[in-house]
C-alpha atoms as one frame of an Amber mdcrd trajectory, in Angstrom:
protein
  -0.496  56.530  50.384   3.201  57.032  49.222   3.509  53.231  48.970   0.670
  52.787  47.197   1.632  55.388  44.777   4.798  53.643  44.527   3.157  50.179
  43.818   0.685  51.713  41.384   3.981  53.080  39.246   5.995  50.042  39.441
   2.876  47.707  38.161   2.639  50.453  35.888   6.237  50.416  34.351   6.142
  46.156  34.545   3.322  46.389  32.529   4.435  48.981  29.955   8.045  46.767
  30.039   6.345  43.424  29.621   3.962  44.670  26.706   6.756  46.572  24.760
   8.946  43.119  25.208   6.280  40.747  24.256   4.993  43.116  20.770   8.637
  43.111  19.935   9.282  39.374  20.238   6.008  38.684  18.495   7.124  41.128
  15.722  10.353  39.271  15.451   8.915  35.636  15.272   6.151  36.673  12.739
   8.953  38.128  10.303  10.614  34.734  11.084   7.665  32.571   9.663   6.760
  35.125   6.833  10.363  34.591   6.035  10.111  30.886   6.225   7.253  30.969
   3.941   8.755  32.865   1.521  11.831  30.922   0.977   9.675  27.588   1.043
   7.497  29.423  -1.993  10.766  30.546  -3.588  12.677  27.083  -3.125   9.371
  25.692  -4.920   9.646  27.710  -7.867  13.847  27.245  -7.974  15.178  25.626
 -11.375  16.684  22.099 -10.225  19.690  22.915 -12.143  20.512  25.675 -10.717
  20.239  24.981  -7.104  22.623  21.620  -8.283  25.113  24.026  -9.619  24.813
  26.772  -6.371  25.128  23.471  -4.326  28.497  22.210  -5.856  29.932  26.273
  -6.062  29.596  26.585  -2.186  30.827  22.990  -1.504  33.584  24.331  -3.707
  34.114  27.231  -2.137  34.632  25.835   1.620  36.838  23.531   0.236  39.084
  25.764  -0.839  39.073  28.031   2.212  39.778  25.426   4.577  43.117  26.532
   5.749  41.500  29.775   6.363  40.842  30.442  10.391  36.717  30.474  10.434
  35.102  33.910  11.871  32.598  32.357  14.783  29.694  34.871  15.661  28.339
  34.390  19.057  24.846  35.815  19.746  23.840  37.396  22.998  21.089  36.982
  25.364  17.971  36.193  23.690  19.602  35.271  20.470  19.800  32.655  18.222
  21.981  31.054  16.092  21.891  29.985  12.015  19.034  28.309  11.258  16.559
  29.286  13.814  13.592  31.733  13.254  13.064  30.971   9.757  16.247  31.575
   8.672  16.571  35.131  10.246  19.994  36.497  10.909  20.603  37.207  14.476
  23.658  39.610  12.953  21.355  40.859  10.223  23.407  39.203   7.368  27.037
  39.989   8.644  28.363  36.467   8.209  27.998  36.938   4.287  30.955  38.753
   4.243  33.292  36.393   4.404  33.290  32.897   3.163  34.374  31.335   6.664
  32.104  32.463   9.014  30.168  30.217  11.700  27.121  31.562  13.652  26.210
  28.492  16.632  23.072  28.481  18.112  23.778  27.994  21.656  20.922  28.533
  24.992  19.596  32.237  24.756  19.051  32.066  28.569  21.559  29.413  29.732
  24.111  30.010  32.011  27.747  31.079  30.599  29.283  28.112  31.724  26.566
  26.164  29.976  26.725  28.044  26.512  30.662  27.825  26.781  30.317  23.758
  26.600  28.072  23.993  23.985  30.114  26.323  21.877  33.290  23.790  21.949
  31.294  20.788  21.213  29.526  22.761  18.319  32.818  23.287  16.799  34.619
  20.013  17.843  31.857  17.659  17.698  30.743  15.132  20.069  28.232  15.008
  22.933  28.499  18.321  25.039  29.343  17.710  28.405  28.257  20.285  31.117
  31.033  18.443  33.625  29.902  15.892  35.996  30.629  18.793  39.438  28.770
  21.373  37.629  25.890  19.182  36.547  25.876  18.091  40.097  25.484  21.285
  41.779  22.874  22.566  39.741  20.517  19.764  39.111  20.815  19.158  35.275
  22.086  16.083  33.442  25.604  16.093  32.808  25.384  15.559  29.066  23.107
  17.473  26.228  23.248  17.768  22.794  25.062  15.619  20.304  26.850  17.175
  17.492  27.686  14.345  15.218  29.775  16.474  12.865  31.840  19.365  14.496
  31.730  22.724  12.502  35.571  22.983  12.850  36.924  19.311  14.004  40.384
  20.501  13.068  40.457  23.234  15.546  43.555  23.373  18.311  46.673  25.787
  18.557  47.806  25.595  15.064  44.379  25.928  13.372  42.966  28.871  15.793
  39.478  30.381  15.428  38.737  34.381  15.418  35.589  35.057  17.827  33.174
  37.920  17.463  31.020  37.962  20.749  27.962  40.163  21.199  26.686  41.299
  24.637  26.846  38.132  26.504  28.720  36.355  23.770  31.890  37.853  24.273
  31.716  36.542  27.997  30.813  33.435  27.032  34.112  33.390  24.460  36.124
  34.417  27.410  34.979  31.572  29.710  35.537  29.162  26.455  38.784  30.654
  26.481  39.853  29.922  30.227  38.341  26.529  29.820  40.739  25.575  27.035
  43.342  27.094  28.920  42.543  24.819  32.064  42.133  21.779  30.433  38.699
  21.521  31.538  37.086  18.870  28.679  37.443  15.686  29.534  39.070  13.507
  26.817  40.820  16.790  25.198  44.182  16.893  27.673  46.033  19.026  24.236
  43.876  22.155  24.645  45.266  25.652  25.606  44.442  29.268  25.724  46.110
  29.516  21.582  43.415  28.077  20.423  41.786  31.347  20.403  43.595  33.828
  17.738  41.385  36.917  18.492  38.054  38.018  19.800  36.114  41.044  19.257
  33.581  42.457  21.629  30.761  44.129  20.399  28.785  45.438  23.213  30.246
  42.546  25.194  28.866  42.171  28.965  32.547  41.888  29.812  31.845  43.581
  33.729  28.030  42.854  34.443  25.267  45.680  33.868  22.938  47.525  36.114
  20.071  46.523  34.131  19.496  43.235  35.970  18.560  44.808  39.058  16.365
  46.910  36.969  14.343  44.082  35.280  14.159  42.218  38.563  17.599  40.666
  40.186  18.078  41.448  43.770  21.199  43.761  44.488  21.174  42.163  48.011
  21.409  38.228  46.534  22.136  38.876  42.966  21.558  34.988  42.208  17.378
  36.080  43.406  14.569  37.684  41.725  12.066  40.218  43.343   8.561  38.496
  43.556   6.940  40.781  41.309   9.235  41.859  38.200   9.800  41.656  34.625
  11.968  38.806  35.329   9.461  36.957  36.882   6.947  37.225  33.873  10.173
  36.148  31.757  10.485  32.872  34.096   7.104  31.941  34.022   6.789  31.964
  30.369   9.877  30.086  29.593   8.796  27.051  32.094   5.984  26.752  30.141
   6.926  27.190  26.736   9.802  24.074  27.860   7.067  22.180  29.796   4.528
  22.270  26.711   7.706  20.918  24.344   5.976  21.715  21.085   8.779  20.206
  18.840   7.271  22.858  15.929   8.191  26.017  18.330  11.053  24.288  19.603
  12.228  23.829  15.984  12.145  28.086  15.742  13.246  29.181  19.141  14.668
  27.190  22.027  15.942  28.670  25.483  18.327  25.823  25.620  17.089  24.183
  28.644  16.501  20.853  27.323  19.371  19.257  29.801  17.079  20.407  32.621
  14.357  18.453  31.521  11.403  20.106  32.459   9.419  18.501  29.400   6.220
  17.357  30.245   7.016  13.821  28.756   9.949  13.790  31.610   8.746  15.637
  34.486   5.148  15.575  34.549   2.569  17.666  36.320   4.196  17.947  39.040
   7.401  18.699  37.600   5.842  21.839  36.296   4.184  22.672  39.578   7.902
  22.716  41.146   9.336  24.643  38.502   6.656  27.365  38.906   6.740  27.305
  42.655  10.985  27.764  42.481  11.890  24.690  44.188  13.488  23.231  41.126
  14.814  24.042  37.341  17.270  26.704  36.044  15.602  29.824  37.910  15.724
  27.732  41.452  19.459  26.931  40.994  20.750  30.287  39.215  22.205  28.469
  36.253  20.838  30.942  33.844  22.219  33.766  32.101  20.642  36.722  34.466
  22.429  35.961  37.537  26.050  35.903  35.483  24.869  39.554  34.127  24.860
  40.698  37.510  27.621  43.032  38.228  28.597  40.193  41.442  28.040  37.408
  38.972  30.434  39.107  36.513  33.171  39.688  39.465  32.812  36.311  40.481
  33.410  34.749  36.807  36.220  37.779  35.904  37.915  36.649  38.799  38.867
  33.361  37.148  39.521  34.798  33.289  42.669  36.071  31.925  43.749  38.257
  29.135  45.964  36.082  27.277  49.505  37.101  26.028  49.278  35.835  22.773
  45.008  36.470  21.704  44.605  39.690  20.383  41.682  41.522  21.838  39.489
  44.246  20.436  36.159  46.024  21.957  33.571  48.229  20.718  31.890  49.625
  23.970  28.275  51.205  22.914  26.564  54.353  24.458  23.369  56.568  23.978
  23.401  58.877  26.671  24.728  62.487  27.025  25.526  64.992  29.218  23.221
  67.627  29.832  23.649  70.399  32.669  25.384  67.506  34.568  22.543  64.874
  34.132  22.859  61.720  32.009  19.706  61.423  29.558  19.310  59.619  26.323
  21.157  60.950  23.574  18.146  60.803  21.104  14.389  60.486  20.765  13.784
  58.317  17.417  17.358  57.088  17.158  17.285  54.463  19.896  15.296  51.370
  19.454  11.743  51.620  21.030  12.227  48.179  23.325  15.629  50.404  24.796
  14.450  53.955  25.165  12.714  53.761  28.599  15.857  51.247  29.696  18.582
  53.943  28.650  16.832  56.684  30.507  16.220  54.163  33.703  19.794  53.123
  33.731  21.138  56.552  33.547  19.329  57.246  36.665  19.525  54.154  38.813
  21.086  54.061  41.974  22.556  51.148  44.078  20.313  50.844  46.766  21.629
  52.726  49.871  20.602  49.787  52.109  22.772  47.037  50.514  26.497  46.959
  50.173  28.041  48.482  47.051  29.117  45.516  44.686  32.730  46.194  44.943
  35.058  48.458  46.396  35.014  51.840  45.005  31.588  51.266  42.983  30.109
  54.650  42.206  26.731  55.238  40.325  27.825  57.952  38.418  30.494  55.876
  36.538  27.704  53.432  35.800  25.277  55.701  34.265  26.300  56.133  30.580
  24.989  52.823  29.142  23.214  51.589  25.888  19.841  50.820  26.899  21.584
  46.592  27.864  24.804  47.260  29.236  26.504  50.347  31.094  29.363  51.550
  28.915  31.999  51.171  31.374  31.291  47.551  31.361  31.710  47.092  27.350
  35.253  48.457  27.024  37.275  45.826  28.779  37.335  43.398  31.740  37.811
  45.880  34.806  36.330  44.270  37.958  37.685  42.725  40.347  41.094  43.883
  38.263  41.546  46.016  35.430  43.324  44.271  32.327  45.549  46.256  30.006
  43.937  48.340  27.433  44.159  51.073  25.087  41.528  53.603  24.273  41.010
  53.805  20.042  40.424  57.184  18.385  42.315  56.953  15.367  42.422  53.239
  14.017  45.935  53.981  12.404  47.186  54.403  16.156  46.937  50.787  16.880
  49.179  49.382  14.066  50.945  47.458  14.171  48.490  45.134  16.720  50.188
  44.147  19.806  48.147  40.657  21.536  47.552  40.758  25.236  45.438  43.871
  25.287  42.389  45.102  25.134  42.006  47.764  22.285  38.620  49.193  22.394
  36.538  51.923  20.580  33.637  54.155  22.101  30.752  53.637  19.431  27.588
  55.664  19.395  24.662  53.178  19.038  22.284  51.408  21.155  22.665  47.595
  22.198  20.822  46.246  19.262  21.949  48.694  16.690  24.123  46.139  14.856
  21.986  43.203  15.270  18.829  42.049  13.483  17.872  44.969  11.532  20.471
  45.817   9.198  18.392  49.102   7.947  18.688  50.831  11.130  22.415  51.094
  11.322  22.924  51.695   7.334  26.171  52.298   6.110  27.746  52.034   9.768
  26.510  48.519   9.683  28.988  47.576   6.755  31.749  49.951   8.161  31.959
  48.245  11.416  31.613  44.459  10.050  34.066  45.018   7.329  36.504  46.774
   9.580  36.243  43.687  12.066  36.756  40.980   9.142  39.313  42.937   7.516
  41.372  43.092  10.812  40.960  39.173  11.098  41.595  38.750   7.798  44.840
  40.951   6.938  46.095  42.109  10.316  45.901  39.594  13.164  48.703  36.957
  12.896  50.082  34.943  15.473  53.895  34.732  14.389  55.269  32.264  16.799
  54.869  31.412  20.198  57.424  30.952  22.579  59.147  27.198  23.885  60.021
  25.546  26.781  63.502  24.741  26.768  64.539  21.463  24.925  61.286  21.632
  23.151  61.044  22.208  19.408  59.146  24.756  17.962  56.323  23.824  15.700
  56.448  25.137  12.200
């Protein structure tokens, strides 16, 4: 009887969660379509002379700021870049706060590794090379999208970049910086970690999240999913979306799995059946984002990632819980996004399975109870597992001046995981205060004075 009740509760929770996510996804998609239609109508009514003037002004603005390091905004899971969803802004228009901001469109569900490779070629130009060994291991094409013209082809250690990563986007930048340090891009022997001037993590997935287990990843085998869970429904939907390969839909939104060749024209009907049965594709090989976001997956990544001495690191850790009589509960009812409220509650109550080995030595459930509905607050402060990186908790901004590189400055912000993206009105003035602070810091306080040189080497001017 107890098993039957638990099964009913599990299926009920799955139904509610899937419906909430489906409704929110439809809302975003319909908003994008409406925006696209309105922009098209506006374009028809626009006076041609004004349009030419505007294009000329924008060109002059870009050319006048060529020596200013760009700020690159990197989206998180299920995110999208500039040009997708009818021009809808993932960062809720924050990119308009500066003349030199880039918003790449990376795979929304592809692995951290694949997204880091995409980001490199988006900036430098050329055809995305996922690496021969990686591609063979995970069963996809070695080469991906062709960027005929990079968004910042002059990028090097003398023309470094500021990065701002939301959620999984922060970890993408960390992996990219390590790849640069390891000279992991064929044909680019001069890369190094100093190509990254600063990294700002906005609710960054720096140490994984217990939500992955709630959504369906197995605690015992973090690369596999439970037979019945929200992620299984997501897997089926993504496979069908990519197999149908409808150009109009892919123009609006792309999960990023084109290099797995799941489209009907390439895989056929049997290819679809193979993917659905879990024999082929990203979900079968584990080369997608969710395994990377488990605590074990993040540990595996972090074991290879460094905090570099000449890069500035900042982190905004988000929290939407509080303690009441020793219990961790959601800090608000109306202040938390409806899609996240249930997950805030579940994450604050979640306990690691007693019959499974803890993800790391010293793991304690109570340390992971504070959360923002998607990530545990402890995970978003700074890299801390398997090795804790140098960090400093910021209470007053003035206390961290002058800024020191090689140190993670972090601040705890009362907000849920999507408070500062998509819908600007939710955050109100707090939205502008935070993004203004990030952009001002990049422009006025983060500068690389000089780099140490090896003996007999002439320093670059």
